[in-house]
PDB file of C-alpha atoms in Angstrom:
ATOM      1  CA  UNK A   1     -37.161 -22.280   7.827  1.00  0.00           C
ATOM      2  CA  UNK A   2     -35.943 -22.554   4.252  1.00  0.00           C
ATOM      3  CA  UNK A   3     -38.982 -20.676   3.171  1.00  0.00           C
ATOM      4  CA  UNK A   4     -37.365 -17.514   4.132  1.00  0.00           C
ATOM      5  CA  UNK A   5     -34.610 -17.481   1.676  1.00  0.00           C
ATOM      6  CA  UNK A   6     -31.713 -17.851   4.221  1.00  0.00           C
ATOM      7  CA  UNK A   7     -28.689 -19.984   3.496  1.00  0.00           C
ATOM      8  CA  UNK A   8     -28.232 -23.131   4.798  1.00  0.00           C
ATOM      9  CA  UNK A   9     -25.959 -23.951   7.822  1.00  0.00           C
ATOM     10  CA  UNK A  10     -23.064 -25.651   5.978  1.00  0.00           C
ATOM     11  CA  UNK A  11     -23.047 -21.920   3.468  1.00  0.00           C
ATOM     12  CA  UNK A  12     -23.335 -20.012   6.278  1.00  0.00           C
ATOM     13  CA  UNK A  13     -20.485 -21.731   7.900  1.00  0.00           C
ATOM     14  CA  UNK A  14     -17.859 -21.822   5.017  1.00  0.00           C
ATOM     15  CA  UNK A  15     -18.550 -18.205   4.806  1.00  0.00           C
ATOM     16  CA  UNK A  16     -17.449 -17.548   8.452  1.00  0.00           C
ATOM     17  CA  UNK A  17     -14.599 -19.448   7.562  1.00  0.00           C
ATOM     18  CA  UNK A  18     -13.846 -17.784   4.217  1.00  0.00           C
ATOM     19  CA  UNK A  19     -13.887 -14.115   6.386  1.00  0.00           C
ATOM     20  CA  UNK A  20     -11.677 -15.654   9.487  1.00  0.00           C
ATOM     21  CA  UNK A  21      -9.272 -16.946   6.456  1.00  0.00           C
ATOM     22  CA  UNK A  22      -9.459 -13.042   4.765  1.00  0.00           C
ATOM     23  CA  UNK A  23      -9.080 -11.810   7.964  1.00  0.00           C
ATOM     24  CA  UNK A  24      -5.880 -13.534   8.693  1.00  0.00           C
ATOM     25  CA  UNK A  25      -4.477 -12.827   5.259  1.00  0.00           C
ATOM     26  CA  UNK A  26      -5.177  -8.959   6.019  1.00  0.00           C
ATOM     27  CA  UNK A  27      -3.580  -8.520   8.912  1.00  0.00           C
ATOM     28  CA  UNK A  28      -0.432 -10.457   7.257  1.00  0.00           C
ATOM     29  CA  UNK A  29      -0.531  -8.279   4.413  1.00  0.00           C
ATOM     30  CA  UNK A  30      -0.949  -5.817   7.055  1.00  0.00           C
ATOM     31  CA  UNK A  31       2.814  -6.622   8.449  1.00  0.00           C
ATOM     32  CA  UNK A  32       3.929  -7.141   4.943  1.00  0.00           C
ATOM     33  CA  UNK A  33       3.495  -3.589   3.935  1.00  0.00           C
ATOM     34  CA  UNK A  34       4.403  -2.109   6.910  1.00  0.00           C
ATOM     35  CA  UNK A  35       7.990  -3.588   6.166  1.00  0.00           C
ATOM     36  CA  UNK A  36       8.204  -2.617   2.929  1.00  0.00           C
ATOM     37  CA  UNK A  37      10.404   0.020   2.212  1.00  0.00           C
ATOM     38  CA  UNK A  38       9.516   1.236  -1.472  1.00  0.00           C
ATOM     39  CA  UNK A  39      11.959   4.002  -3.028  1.00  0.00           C
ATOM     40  CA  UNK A  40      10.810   7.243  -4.994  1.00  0.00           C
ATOM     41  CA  UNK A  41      13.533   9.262  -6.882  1.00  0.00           C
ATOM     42  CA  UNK A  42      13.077  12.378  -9.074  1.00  0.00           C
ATOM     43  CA  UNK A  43      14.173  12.723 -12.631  1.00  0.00           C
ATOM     44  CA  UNK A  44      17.875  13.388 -12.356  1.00  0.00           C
ATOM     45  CA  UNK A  45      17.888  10.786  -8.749  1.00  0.00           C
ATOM     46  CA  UNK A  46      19.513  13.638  -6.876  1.00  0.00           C
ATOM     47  CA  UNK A  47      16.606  12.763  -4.520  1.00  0.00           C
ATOM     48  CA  UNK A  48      14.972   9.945  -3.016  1.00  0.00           C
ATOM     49  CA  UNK A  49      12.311   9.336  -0.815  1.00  0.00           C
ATOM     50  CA  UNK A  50      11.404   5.946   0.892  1.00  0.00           C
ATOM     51  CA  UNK A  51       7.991   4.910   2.185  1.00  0.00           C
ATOM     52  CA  UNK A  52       6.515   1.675   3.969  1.00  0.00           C
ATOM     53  CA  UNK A  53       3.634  -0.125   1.514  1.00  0.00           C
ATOM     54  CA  UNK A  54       1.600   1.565   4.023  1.00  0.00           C
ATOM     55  CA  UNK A  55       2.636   4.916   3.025  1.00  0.00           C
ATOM     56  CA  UNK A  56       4.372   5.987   6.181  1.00  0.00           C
ATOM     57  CA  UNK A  57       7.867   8.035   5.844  1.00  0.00           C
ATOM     58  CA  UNK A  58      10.928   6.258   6.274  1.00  0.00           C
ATOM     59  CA  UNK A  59      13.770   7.938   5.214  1.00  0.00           C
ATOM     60  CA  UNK A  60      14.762  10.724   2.480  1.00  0.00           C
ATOM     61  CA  UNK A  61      18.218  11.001   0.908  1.00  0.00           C
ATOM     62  CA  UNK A  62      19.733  14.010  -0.973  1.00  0.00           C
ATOM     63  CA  UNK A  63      22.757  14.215  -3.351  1.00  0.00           C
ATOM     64  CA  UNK A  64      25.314  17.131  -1.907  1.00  0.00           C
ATOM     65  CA  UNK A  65      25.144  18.369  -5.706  1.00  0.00           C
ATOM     66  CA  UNK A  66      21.788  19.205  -5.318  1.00  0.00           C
ATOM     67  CA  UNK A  67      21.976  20.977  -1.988  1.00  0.00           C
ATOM     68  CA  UNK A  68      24.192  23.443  -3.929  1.00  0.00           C
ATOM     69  CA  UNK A  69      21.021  24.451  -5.205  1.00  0.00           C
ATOM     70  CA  UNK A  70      18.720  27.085  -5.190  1.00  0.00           C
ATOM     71  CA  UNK A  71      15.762  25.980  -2.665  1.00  0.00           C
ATOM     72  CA  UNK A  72      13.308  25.652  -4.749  1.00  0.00           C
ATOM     73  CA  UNK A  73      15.156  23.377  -6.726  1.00  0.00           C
ATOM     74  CA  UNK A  74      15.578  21.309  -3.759  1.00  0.00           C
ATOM     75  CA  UNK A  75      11.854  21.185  -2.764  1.00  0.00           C
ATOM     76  CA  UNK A  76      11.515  20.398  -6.255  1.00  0.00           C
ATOM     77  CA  UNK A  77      12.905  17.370  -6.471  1.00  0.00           C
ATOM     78  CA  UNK A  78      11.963  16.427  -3.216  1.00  0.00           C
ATOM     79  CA  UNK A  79       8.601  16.808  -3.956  1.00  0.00           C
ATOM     80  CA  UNK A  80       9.175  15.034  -7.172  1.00  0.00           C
ATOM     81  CA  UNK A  81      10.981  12.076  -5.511  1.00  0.00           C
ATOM     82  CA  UNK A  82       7.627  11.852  -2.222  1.00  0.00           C
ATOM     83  CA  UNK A  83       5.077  11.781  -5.309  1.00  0.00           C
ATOM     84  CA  UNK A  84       6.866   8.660  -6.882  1.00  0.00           C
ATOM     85  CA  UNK A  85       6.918   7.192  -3.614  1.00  0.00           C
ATOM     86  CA  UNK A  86       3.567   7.451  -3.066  1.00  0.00           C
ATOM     87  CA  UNK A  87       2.829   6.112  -6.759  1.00  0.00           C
ATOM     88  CA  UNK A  88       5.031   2.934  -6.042  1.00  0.00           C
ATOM     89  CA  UNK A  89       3.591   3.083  -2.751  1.00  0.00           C
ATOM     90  CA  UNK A  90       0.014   3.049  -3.562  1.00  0.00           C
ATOM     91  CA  UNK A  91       0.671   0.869  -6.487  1.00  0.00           C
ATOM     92  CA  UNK A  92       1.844  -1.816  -4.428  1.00  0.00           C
ATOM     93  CA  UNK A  93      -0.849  -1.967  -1.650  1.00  0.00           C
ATOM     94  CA  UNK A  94      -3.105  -1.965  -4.561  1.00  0.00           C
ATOM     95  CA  UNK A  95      -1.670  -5.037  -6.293  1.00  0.00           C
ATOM     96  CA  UNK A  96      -1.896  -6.984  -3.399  1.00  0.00           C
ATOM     97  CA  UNK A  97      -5.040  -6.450  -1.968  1.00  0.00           C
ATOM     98  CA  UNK A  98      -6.309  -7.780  -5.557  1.00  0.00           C
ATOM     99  CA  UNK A  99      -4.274 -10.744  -4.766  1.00  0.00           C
ATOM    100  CA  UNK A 100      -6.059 -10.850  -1.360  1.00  0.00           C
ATOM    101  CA  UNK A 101      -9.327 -10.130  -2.728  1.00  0.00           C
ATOM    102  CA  UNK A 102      -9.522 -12.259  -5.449  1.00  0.00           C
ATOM    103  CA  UNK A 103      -9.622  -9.359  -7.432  1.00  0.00           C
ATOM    104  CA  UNK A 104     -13.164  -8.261  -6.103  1.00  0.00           C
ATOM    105  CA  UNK A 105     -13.509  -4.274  -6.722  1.00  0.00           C
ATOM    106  CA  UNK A 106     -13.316  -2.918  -3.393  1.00  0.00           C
ATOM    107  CA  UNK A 107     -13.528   0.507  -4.435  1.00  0.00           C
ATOM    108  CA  UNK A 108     -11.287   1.420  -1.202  1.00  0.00           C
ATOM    109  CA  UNK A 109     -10.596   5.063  -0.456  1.00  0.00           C
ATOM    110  CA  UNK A 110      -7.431   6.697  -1.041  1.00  0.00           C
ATOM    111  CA  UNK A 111      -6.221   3.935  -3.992  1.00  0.00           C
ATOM    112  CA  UNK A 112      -6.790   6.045  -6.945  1.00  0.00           C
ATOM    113  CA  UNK A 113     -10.379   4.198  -7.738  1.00  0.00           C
TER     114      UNK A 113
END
């Protein structure tokens, strides 16, 4: 049977084991970043926005100066504050599924590749 190029059973083994281990790790990571609660703020802070590693909404918070202004100020920094979120967000899923990975280029969807 070695003629046909497959691996032998002790490779093929360790690799199940190597994808159970992976496996495990994910779904820990998985919990990890689903407990995370990463902050976004704009510029001036008058807003913040808080997100789970897994990019769900958690929370927002708005200064009472800034609700004295004009609404599209507000949505403004809003938006301002949800787009950091998202960066610190993203950014952090990202960093550790490279520590999952080993670093191997994924090329997952959605994490700025």
């Amino acid at each position: 049977m070695a003629g046909f190029g497959l691996p032998n059973f002790g490779q093929l083994t360790e690799a199940f084991r190597k994808a159970q281990q992976i496996q495990q790790d994910a779904q820990k990571l998985q919990e990890e970043l689903d407990a995370m609660e990463l902050q976004g703020s704009d510029p001036e802070g008058r807003a913040s926005v808080w997100l789970s590693g897994n990019q769900q909404p958690l929370r927002v918070e708005l200064s009472p100066e800034l609700l004295t202004e004009p609404v599209e100020t507000v949505e403004a920094a809003v938006l301002a504050a949800l787009c950091k979120a998202y960066e610190v967000s993203t950014g952090t899923m990202r960093e550790r599924m490279e520590t999952l990975t080993g670093g191997l280029d994924l090329n997952l969807p959605g994490l700025g590749n």
